[in-house]
Tab-separated table of C-alpha atoms in Angstrom:
chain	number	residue	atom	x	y	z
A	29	UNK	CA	55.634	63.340	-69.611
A	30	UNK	CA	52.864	61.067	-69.306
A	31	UNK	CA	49.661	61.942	-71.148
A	32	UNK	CA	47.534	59.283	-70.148
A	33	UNK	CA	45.936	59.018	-66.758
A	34	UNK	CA	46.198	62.606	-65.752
A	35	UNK	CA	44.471	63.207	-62.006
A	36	UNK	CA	41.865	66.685	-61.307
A	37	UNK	CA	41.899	67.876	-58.509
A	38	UNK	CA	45.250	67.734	-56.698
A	39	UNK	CA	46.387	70.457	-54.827
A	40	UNK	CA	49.893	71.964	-55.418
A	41	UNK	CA	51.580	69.799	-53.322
A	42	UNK	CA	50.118	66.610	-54.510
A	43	UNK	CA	50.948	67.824	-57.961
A	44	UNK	CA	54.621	68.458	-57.163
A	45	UNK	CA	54.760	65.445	-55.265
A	46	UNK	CA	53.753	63.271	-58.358
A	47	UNK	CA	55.672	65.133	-61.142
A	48	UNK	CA	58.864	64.886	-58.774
A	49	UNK	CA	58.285	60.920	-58.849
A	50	UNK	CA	57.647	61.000	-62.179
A	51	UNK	CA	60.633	62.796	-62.847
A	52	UNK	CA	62.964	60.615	-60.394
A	53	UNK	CA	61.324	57.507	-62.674
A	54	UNK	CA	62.652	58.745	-66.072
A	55	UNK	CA	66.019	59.564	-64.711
A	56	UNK	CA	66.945	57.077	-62.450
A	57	UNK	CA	64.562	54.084	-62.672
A	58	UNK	CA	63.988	53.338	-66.572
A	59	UNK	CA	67.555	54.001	-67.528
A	60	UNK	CA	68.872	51.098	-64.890
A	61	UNK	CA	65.607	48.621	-65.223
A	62	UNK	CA	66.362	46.802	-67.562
A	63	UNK	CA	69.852	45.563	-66.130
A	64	UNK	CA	68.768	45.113	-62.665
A	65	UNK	CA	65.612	42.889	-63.593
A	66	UNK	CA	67.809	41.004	-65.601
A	67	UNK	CA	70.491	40.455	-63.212
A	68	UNK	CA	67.705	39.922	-60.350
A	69	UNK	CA	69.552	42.236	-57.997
A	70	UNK	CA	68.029	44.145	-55.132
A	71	UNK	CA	67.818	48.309	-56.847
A	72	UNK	CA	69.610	49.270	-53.915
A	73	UNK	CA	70.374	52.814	-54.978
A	74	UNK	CA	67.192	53.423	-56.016
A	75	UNK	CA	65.753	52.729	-52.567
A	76	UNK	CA	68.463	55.056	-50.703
A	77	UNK	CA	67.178	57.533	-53.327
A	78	UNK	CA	63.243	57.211	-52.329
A	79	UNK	CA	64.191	57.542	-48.820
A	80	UNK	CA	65.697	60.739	-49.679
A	81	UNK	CA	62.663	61.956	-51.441
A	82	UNK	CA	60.663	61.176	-47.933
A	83	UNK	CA	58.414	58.499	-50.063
A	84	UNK	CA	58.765	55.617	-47.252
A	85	UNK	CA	56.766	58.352	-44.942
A	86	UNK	CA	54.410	59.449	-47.480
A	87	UNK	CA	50.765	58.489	-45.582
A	88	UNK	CA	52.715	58.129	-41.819
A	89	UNK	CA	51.312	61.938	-39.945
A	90	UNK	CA	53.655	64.583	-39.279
A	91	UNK	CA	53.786	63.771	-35.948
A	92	UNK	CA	55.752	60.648	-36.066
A	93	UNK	CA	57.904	63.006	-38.486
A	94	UNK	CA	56.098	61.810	-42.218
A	95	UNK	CA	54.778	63.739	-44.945
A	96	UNK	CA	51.170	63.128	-43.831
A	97	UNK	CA	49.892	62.718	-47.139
A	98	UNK	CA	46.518	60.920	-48.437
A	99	UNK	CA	46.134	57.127	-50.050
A	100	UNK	CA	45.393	58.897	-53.434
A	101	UNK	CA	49.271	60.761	-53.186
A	102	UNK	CA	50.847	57.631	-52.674
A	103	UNK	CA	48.222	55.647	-55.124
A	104	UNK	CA	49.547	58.320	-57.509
A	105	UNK	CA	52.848	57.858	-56.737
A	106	UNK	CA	52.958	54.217	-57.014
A	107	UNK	CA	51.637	54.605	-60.382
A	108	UNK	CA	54.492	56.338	-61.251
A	109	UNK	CA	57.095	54.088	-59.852
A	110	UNK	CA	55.434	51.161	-61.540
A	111	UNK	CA	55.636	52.923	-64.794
A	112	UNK	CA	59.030	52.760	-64.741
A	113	UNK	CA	59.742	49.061	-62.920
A	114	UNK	CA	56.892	47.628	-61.165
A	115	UNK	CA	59.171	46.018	-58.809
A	116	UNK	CA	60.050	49.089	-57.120
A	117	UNK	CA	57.028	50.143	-56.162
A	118	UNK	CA	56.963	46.927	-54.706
A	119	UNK	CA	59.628	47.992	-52.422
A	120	UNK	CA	56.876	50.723	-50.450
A	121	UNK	CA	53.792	48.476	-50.662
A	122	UNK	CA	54.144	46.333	-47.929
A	123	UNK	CA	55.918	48.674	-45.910
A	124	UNK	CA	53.003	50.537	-46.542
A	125	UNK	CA	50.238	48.113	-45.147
A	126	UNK	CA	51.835	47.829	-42.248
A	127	UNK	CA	52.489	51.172	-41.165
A	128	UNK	CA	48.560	52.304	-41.810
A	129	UNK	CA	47.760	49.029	-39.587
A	130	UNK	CA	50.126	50.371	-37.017
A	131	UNK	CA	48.530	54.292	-37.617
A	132	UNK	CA	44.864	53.013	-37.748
A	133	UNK	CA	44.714	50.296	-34.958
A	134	UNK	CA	48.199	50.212	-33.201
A	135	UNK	CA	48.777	51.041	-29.254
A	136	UNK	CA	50.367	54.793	-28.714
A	137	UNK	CA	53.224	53.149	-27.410
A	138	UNK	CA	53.704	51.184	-30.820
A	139	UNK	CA	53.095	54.209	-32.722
A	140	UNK	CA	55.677	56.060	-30.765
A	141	UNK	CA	57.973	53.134	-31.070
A	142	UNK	CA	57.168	52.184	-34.883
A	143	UNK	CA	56.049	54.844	-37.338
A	144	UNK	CA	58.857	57.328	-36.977
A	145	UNK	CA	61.658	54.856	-37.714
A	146	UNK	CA	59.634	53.531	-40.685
A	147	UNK	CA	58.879	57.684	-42.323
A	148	UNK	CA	62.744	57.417	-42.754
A	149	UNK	CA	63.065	54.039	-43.924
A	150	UNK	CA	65.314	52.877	-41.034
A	151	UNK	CA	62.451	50.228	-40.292
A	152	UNK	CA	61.109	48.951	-43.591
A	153	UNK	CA	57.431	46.884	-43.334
A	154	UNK	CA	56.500	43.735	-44.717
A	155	UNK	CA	53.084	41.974	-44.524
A	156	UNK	CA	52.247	38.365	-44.210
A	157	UNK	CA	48.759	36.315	-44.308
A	158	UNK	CA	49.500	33.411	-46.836
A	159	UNK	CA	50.832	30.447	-46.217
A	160	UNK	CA	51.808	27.301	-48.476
A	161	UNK	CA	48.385	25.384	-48.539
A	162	UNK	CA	46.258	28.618	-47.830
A	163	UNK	CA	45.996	31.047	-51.104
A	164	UNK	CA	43.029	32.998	-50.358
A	165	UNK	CA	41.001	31.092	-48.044
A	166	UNK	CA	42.594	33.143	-44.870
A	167	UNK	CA	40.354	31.848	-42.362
A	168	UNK	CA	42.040	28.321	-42.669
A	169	UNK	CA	45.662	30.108	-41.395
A	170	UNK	CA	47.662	27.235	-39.677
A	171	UNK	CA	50.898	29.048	-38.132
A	172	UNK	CA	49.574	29.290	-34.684
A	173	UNK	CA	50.575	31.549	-31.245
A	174	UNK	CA	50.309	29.698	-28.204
A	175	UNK	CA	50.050	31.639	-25.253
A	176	UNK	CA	52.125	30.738	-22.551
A	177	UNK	CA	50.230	32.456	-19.648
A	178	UNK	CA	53.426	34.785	-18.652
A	179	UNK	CA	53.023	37.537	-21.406
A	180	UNK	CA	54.796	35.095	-24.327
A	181	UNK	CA	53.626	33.927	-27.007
A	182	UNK	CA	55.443	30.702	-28.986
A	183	UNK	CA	54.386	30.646	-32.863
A	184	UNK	CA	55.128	27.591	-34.704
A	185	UNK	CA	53.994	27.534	-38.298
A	186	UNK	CA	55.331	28.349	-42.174
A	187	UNK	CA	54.239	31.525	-43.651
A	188	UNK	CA	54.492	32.147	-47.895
A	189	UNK	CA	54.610	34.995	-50.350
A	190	UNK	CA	56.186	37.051	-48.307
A	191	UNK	CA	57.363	40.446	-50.230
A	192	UNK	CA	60.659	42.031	-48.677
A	193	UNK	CA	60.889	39.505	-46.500
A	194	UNK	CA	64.627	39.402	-46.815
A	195	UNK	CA	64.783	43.233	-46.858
A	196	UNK	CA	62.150	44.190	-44.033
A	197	UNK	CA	62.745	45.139	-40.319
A	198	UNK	CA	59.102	44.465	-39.376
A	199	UNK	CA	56.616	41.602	-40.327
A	200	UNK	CA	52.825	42.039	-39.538
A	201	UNK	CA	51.887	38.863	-39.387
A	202	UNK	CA	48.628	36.845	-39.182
A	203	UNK	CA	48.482	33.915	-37.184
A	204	UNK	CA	45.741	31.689	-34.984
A	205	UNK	CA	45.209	32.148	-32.029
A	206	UNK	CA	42.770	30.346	-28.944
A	207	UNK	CA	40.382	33.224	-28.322
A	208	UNK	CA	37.447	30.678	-27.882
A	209	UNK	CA	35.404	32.342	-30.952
A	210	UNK	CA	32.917	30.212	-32.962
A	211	UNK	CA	33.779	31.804	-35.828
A	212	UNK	CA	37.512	31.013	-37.390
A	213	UNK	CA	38.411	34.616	-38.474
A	214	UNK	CA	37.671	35.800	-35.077
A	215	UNK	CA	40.667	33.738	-33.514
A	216	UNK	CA	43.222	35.568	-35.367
A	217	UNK	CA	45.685	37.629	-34.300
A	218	UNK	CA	48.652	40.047	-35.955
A	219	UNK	CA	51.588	39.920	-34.317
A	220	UNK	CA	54.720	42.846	-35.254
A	221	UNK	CA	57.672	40.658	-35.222
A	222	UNK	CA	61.077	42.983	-35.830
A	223	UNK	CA	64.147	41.074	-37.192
A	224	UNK	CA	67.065	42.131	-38.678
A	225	UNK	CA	67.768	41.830	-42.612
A	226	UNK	CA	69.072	38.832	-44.580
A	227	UNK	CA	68.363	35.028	-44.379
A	228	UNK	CA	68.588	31.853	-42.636
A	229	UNK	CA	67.854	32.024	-38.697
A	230	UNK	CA	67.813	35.877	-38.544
A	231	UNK	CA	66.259	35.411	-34.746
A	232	UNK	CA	65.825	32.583	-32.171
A	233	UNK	CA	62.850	30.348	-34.010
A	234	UNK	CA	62.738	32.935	-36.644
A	235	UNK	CA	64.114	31.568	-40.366
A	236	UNK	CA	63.736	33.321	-43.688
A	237	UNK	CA	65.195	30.638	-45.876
A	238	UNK	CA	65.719	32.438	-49.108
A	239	UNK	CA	64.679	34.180	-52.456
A	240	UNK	CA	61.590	32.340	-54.171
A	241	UNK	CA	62.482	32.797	-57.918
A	242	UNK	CA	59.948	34.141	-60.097
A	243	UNK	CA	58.636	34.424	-63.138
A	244	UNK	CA	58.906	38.019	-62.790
A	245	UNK	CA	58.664	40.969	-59.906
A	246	UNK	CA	62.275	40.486	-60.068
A	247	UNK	CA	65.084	42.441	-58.265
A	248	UNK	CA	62.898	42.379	-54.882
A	249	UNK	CA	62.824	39.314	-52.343
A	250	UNK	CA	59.891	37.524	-52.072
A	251	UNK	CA	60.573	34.757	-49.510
A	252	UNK	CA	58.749	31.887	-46.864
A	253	UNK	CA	59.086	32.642	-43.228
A	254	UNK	CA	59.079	30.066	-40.664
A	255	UNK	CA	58.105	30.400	-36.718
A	256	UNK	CA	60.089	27.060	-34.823
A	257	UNK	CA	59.189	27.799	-31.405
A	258	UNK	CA	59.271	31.690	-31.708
A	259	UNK	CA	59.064	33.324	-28.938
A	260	UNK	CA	56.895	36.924	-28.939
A	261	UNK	CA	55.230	39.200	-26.138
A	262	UNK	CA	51.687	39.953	-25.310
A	263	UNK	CA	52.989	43.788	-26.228
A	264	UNK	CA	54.232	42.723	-29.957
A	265	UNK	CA	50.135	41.870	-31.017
A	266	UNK	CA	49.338	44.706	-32.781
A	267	UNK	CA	46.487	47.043	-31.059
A	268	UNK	CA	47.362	44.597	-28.428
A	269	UNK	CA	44.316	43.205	-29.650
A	270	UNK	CA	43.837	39.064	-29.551
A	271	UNK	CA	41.201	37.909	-32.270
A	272	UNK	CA	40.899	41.588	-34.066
A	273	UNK	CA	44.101	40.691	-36.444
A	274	UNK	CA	41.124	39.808	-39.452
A	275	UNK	CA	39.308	42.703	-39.447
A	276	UNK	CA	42.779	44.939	-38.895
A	277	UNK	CA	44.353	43.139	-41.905
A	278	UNK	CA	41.331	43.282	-44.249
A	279	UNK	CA	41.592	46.992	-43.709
A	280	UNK	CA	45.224	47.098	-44.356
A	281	UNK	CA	44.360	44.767	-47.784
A	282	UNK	CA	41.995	47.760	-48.722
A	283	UNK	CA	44.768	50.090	-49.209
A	284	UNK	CA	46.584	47.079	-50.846
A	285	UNK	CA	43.993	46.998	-53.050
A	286	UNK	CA	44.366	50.063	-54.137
A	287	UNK	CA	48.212	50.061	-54.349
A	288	UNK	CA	47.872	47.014	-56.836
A	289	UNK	CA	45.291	48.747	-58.692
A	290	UNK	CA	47.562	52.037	-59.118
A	291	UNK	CA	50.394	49.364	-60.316
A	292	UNK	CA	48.420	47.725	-62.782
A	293	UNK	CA	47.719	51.631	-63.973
A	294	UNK	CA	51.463	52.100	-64.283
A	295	UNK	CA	52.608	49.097	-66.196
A	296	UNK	CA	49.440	49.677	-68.409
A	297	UNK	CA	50.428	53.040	-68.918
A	298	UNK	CA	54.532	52.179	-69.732
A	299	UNK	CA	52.891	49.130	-72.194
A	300	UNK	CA	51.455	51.645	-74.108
A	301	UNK	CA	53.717	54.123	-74.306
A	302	UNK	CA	56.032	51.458	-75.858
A	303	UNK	CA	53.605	50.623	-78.103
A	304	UNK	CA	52.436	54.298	-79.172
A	305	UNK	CA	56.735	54.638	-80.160
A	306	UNK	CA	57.187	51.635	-81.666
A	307	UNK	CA	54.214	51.818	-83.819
A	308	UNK	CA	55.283	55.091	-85.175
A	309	UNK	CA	59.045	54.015	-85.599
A	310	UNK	CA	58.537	50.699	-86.950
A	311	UNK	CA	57.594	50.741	-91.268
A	312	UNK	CA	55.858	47.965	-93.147
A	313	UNK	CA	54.320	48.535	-97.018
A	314	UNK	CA	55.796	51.728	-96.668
A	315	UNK	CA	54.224	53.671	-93.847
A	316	UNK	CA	54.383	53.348	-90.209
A	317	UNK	CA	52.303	50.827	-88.641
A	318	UNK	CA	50.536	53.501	-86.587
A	319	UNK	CA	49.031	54.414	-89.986
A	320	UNK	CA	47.546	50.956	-90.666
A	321	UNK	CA	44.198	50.909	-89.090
A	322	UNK	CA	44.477	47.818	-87.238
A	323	UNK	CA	47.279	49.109	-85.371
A	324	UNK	CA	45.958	52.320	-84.198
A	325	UNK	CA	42.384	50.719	-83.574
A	326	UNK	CA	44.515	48.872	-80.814
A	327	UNK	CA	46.582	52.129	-79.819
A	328	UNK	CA	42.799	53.465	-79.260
A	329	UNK	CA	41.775	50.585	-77.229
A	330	UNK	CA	44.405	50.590	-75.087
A	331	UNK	CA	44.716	54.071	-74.035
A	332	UNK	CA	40.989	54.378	-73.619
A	333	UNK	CA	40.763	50.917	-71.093
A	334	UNK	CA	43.917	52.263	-69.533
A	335	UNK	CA	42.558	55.773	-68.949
A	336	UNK	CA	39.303	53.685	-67.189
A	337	UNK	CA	41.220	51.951	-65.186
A	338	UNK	CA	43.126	54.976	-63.561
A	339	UNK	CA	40.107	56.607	-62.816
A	340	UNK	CA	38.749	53.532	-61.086
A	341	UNK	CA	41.539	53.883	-59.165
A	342	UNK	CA	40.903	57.200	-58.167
A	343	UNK	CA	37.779	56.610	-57.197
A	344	UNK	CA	38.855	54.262	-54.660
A	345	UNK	CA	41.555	55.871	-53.101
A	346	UNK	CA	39.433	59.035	-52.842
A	347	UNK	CA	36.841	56.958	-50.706
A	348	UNK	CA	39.364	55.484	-48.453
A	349	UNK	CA	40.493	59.185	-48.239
A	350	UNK	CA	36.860	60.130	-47.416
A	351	UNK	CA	36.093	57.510	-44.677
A	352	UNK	CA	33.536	56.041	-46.539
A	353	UNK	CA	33.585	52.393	-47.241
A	354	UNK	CA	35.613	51.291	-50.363
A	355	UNK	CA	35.462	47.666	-50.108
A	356	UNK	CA	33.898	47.412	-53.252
A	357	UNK	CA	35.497	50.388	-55.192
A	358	UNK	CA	38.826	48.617	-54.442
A	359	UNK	CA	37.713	45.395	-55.353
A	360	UNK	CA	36.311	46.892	-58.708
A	361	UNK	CA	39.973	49.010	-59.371
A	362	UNK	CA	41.600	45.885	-58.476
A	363	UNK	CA	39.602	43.468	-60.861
A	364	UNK	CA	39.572	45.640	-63.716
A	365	UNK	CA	42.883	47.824	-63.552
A	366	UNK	CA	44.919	44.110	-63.076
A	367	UNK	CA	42.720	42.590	-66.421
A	368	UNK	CA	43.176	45.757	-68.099
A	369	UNK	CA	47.091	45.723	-67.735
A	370	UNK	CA	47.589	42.165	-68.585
A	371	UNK	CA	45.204	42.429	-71.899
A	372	UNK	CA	46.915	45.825	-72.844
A	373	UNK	CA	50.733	44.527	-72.122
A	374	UNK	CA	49.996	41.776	-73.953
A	375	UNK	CA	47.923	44.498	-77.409
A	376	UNK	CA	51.569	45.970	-76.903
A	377	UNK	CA	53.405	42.846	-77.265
A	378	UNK	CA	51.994	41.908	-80.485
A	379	UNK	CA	52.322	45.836	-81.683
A	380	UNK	CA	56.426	44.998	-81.024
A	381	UNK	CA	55.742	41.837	-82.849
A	382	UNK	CA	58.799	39.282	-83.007
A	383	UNK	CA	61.023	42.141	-80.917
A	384	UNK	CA	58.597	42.024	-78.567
A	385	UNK	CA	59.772	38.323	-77.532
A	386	UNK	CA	63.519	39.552	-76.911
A	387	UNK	CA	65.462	40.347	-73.948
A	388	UNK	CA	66.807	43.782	-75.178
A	389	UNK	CA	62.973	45.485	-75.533
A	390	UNK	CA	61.381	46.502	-72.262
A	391	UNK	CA	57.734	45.056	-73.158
A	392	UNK	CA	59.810	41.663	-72.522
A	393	UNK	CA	59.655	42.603	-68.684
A	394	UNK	CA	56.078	43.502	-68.769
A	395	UNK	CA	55.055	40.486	-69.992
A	396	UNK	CA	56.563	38.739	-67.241
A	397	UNK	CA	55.325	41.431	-64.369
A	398	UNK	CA	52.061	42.121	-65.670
A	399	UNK	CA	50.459	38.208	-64.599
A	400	UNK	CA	51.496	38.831	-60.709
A	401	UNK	CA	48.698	41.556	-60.474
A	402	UNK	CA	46.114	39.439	-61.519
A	403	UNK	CA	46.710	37.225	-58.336
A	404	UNK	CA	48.715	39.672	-55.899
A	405	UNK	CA	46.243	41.262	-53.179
A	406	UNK	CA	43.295	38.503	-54.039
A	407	UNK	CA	42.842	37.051	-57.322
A	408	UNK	CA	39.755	38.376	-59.768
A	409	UNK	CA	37.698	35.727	-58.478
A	410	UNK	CA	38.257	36.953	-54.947
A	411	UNK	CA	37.453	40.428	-56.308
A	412	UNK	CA	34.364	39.205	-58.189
A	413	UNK	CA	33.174	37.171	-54.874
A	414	UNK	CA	33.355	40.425	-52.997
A	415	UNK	CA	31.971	42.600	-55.427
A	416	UNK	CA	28.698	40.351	-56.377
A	417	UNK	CA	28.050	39.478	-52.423
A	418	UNK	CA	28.133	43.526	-51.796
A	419	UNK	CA	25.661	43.948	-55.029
A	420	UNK	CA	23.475	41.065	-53.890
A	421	UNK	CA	23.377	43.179	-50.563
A	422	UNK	CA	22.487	46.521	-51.947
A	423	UNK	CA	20.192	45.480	-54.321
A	424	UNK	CA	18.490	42.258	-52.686
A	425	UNK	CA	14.498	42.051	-53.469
């Protein structure tokens, strides 16, 4: 059992929830890891199994037949799966995002049509903004939705970075728009385009031309997605809403946020459990290393940042929970919890020492997953620029 980043405060069923995940992770996801990251290949089983557990309907309400549960369950959750392969926690993230856009600023008639097929899984979410000359600066979005005057739309335009996008049903995504607005993010517009798994031309105009290869997040698809004259209705913008597909996307990047932060927590966590064993296993000048005070001056270090981070975390998915504003508490988590996890993989790394550069040792995989939360959800300068214009705000003289 984990004894790091413990929560106060959960109910019963929040508890169960999370010690059921964490349980499922021991079992079935750090056993098979390893092989699957290795081999790249989609954890398939796995999935099947967290649609079992009801995970893929964790946050959607109980009326559209989820489990109704708050963004610090699921944050807590994630955690978990991350723990044992950040790349499966991957698998809910997006799906995720897009069902609380759909819950917090879809139509009835798309929540009726949407959010019960994605609490089972059946529909699976994924969530694209970027695109190949973009990276963060969102306003300059290219991929643009002409509309034809008869109800139809025709995009035209290359999206990037696209998680699941091989593996998804549904794809919120962000694309310009002519609402007349003097202000770029205010003529942009997310559009719910369903499509059927795989690649190549999965729909008329619609390509997803294959797996990007990584330098890690492996065993998940992370693809482009190109609009050549794609056709989509007046009815598939979501809140059927022209020009509000910023601010509904910014919201949905909150809980992202979040999410990334409670991932960062995870891997931090598994990179120091790692180290805690190994340093107690391993013998040099006839103790174990855990004895020699530079090693557990690091142990120390590690737990302690990682035991900040997770309550950052918290913090932020509490807020969200609350209603209150947590643009800056999720920019914080994010910053830290991602810098945390990369400095702490890498304490961990050196604990293993030369081991710690083979295949056959899981900090290996870590090392490889750990750099995609630094950038994934905004980069820590992104995070910073929020944070300090917020501060600047609140404190101005």
């Amino acid at each position: 059992m984990t004894k790091l980043a413990q929560t106060l405060g959960l109910s019963e069923f929040q508890a169960e929830i999370v010690s059921t995940v964490r349980q499922f992770v021991d079992k079935e996801v750090i056993p098979t890891a390893q092989e699957l990251e290795h081999a790249d290949t989609y954890p398939q089983a796995i999935v099947d199994a967290m649609k079992e557990m009801g995970l893929f309907g964790l946050m959607i309400p109980e009326e559209y037949g989820g489990l109704g549960e708050s963004l610090l369950t699921y944050a807590l959750c994630v955690e978990e799966l991350a723990r044992g392969w950040m790349s499966v926690s991957g698998v809910i993230n997006t799906h995720f995002i897009v069902a609380y856009m759909i819950r917090q600023h879809g139509t009835d008639a798309q929540k009726q049509h949407y959010l019960p097929r994605m609490a089972t899984g059946e529909t699976r979410g994924a969530f694209s903004m970027s695109e190949p000359e973009l990276g963060s600066d969102v306003a300059a979005i290219r991929t643009r939705a002409k509309d034809n005057g008869d109800g139809t739309y025709t995009i035209d335009g290359q999206k990037m970075w696209l998680t699941n996008g091989g593996s998804s049903t549904l794809v919120a995504a962000l694309v310009r728009t002519d609402e007349g607005a003097d202000k770029p993010h205010r003529n942009l517009t997310a559009f719910l385009i369903e499509k059927p798994t795989g690649f190549g031309e999965v729909a008329p105009g619609l390509t997803i031309p294959g797996k990007l290869d990584k330098l890690g997040y492996k065993g998940i698809d992370t693809t482009e997605l190109i609009f050549d004259g794609y056709r989509a209705k007046a009815t598939d913008i979501l809140g059927e809403a022209p020009g509000q597909g910023f601010f509904q996307m910014m919201d949905g990047v909150e809980v992202g946020r979040v999410n990334v932060s409670a991932r960062a927590c995870g891997v931090g966590v598994r990179a120091f459990e790692l180290a805690v064993r190994y340093a107690q296993q391993r013998t040099t000048f006839g103790k174990p290393i855990a004895e020699h005070q530079a090693i557990a001056f690091q142990l120390a270090e590690m737990a302690t940042r990682v035991e900040a981070a997770h309550l950052m975390m918290v913090n932020a998915a509490r807020l969200k929970d609350s209603g209150e504003r947590n643009d800056v508490a999720a920019g914080m988590a994010k910053y830290f919890a991602s810098e945390v996890c990369a400095e702490v993989t890498q304490q961990s790394f050196r604990i293993h020492g030369g081991y710690g550069y083979s295949k056959e040792y899981e900090i290996e995989r870590l090392m490889r997953d750990a750099p995609f939360l630094l950038i994934g959800e905004g980069t820590s300068e992104i995070q910073k620029n929020i944070i300090s214009k917020r501060l600047l705000a609140d404190y101005r003289v």
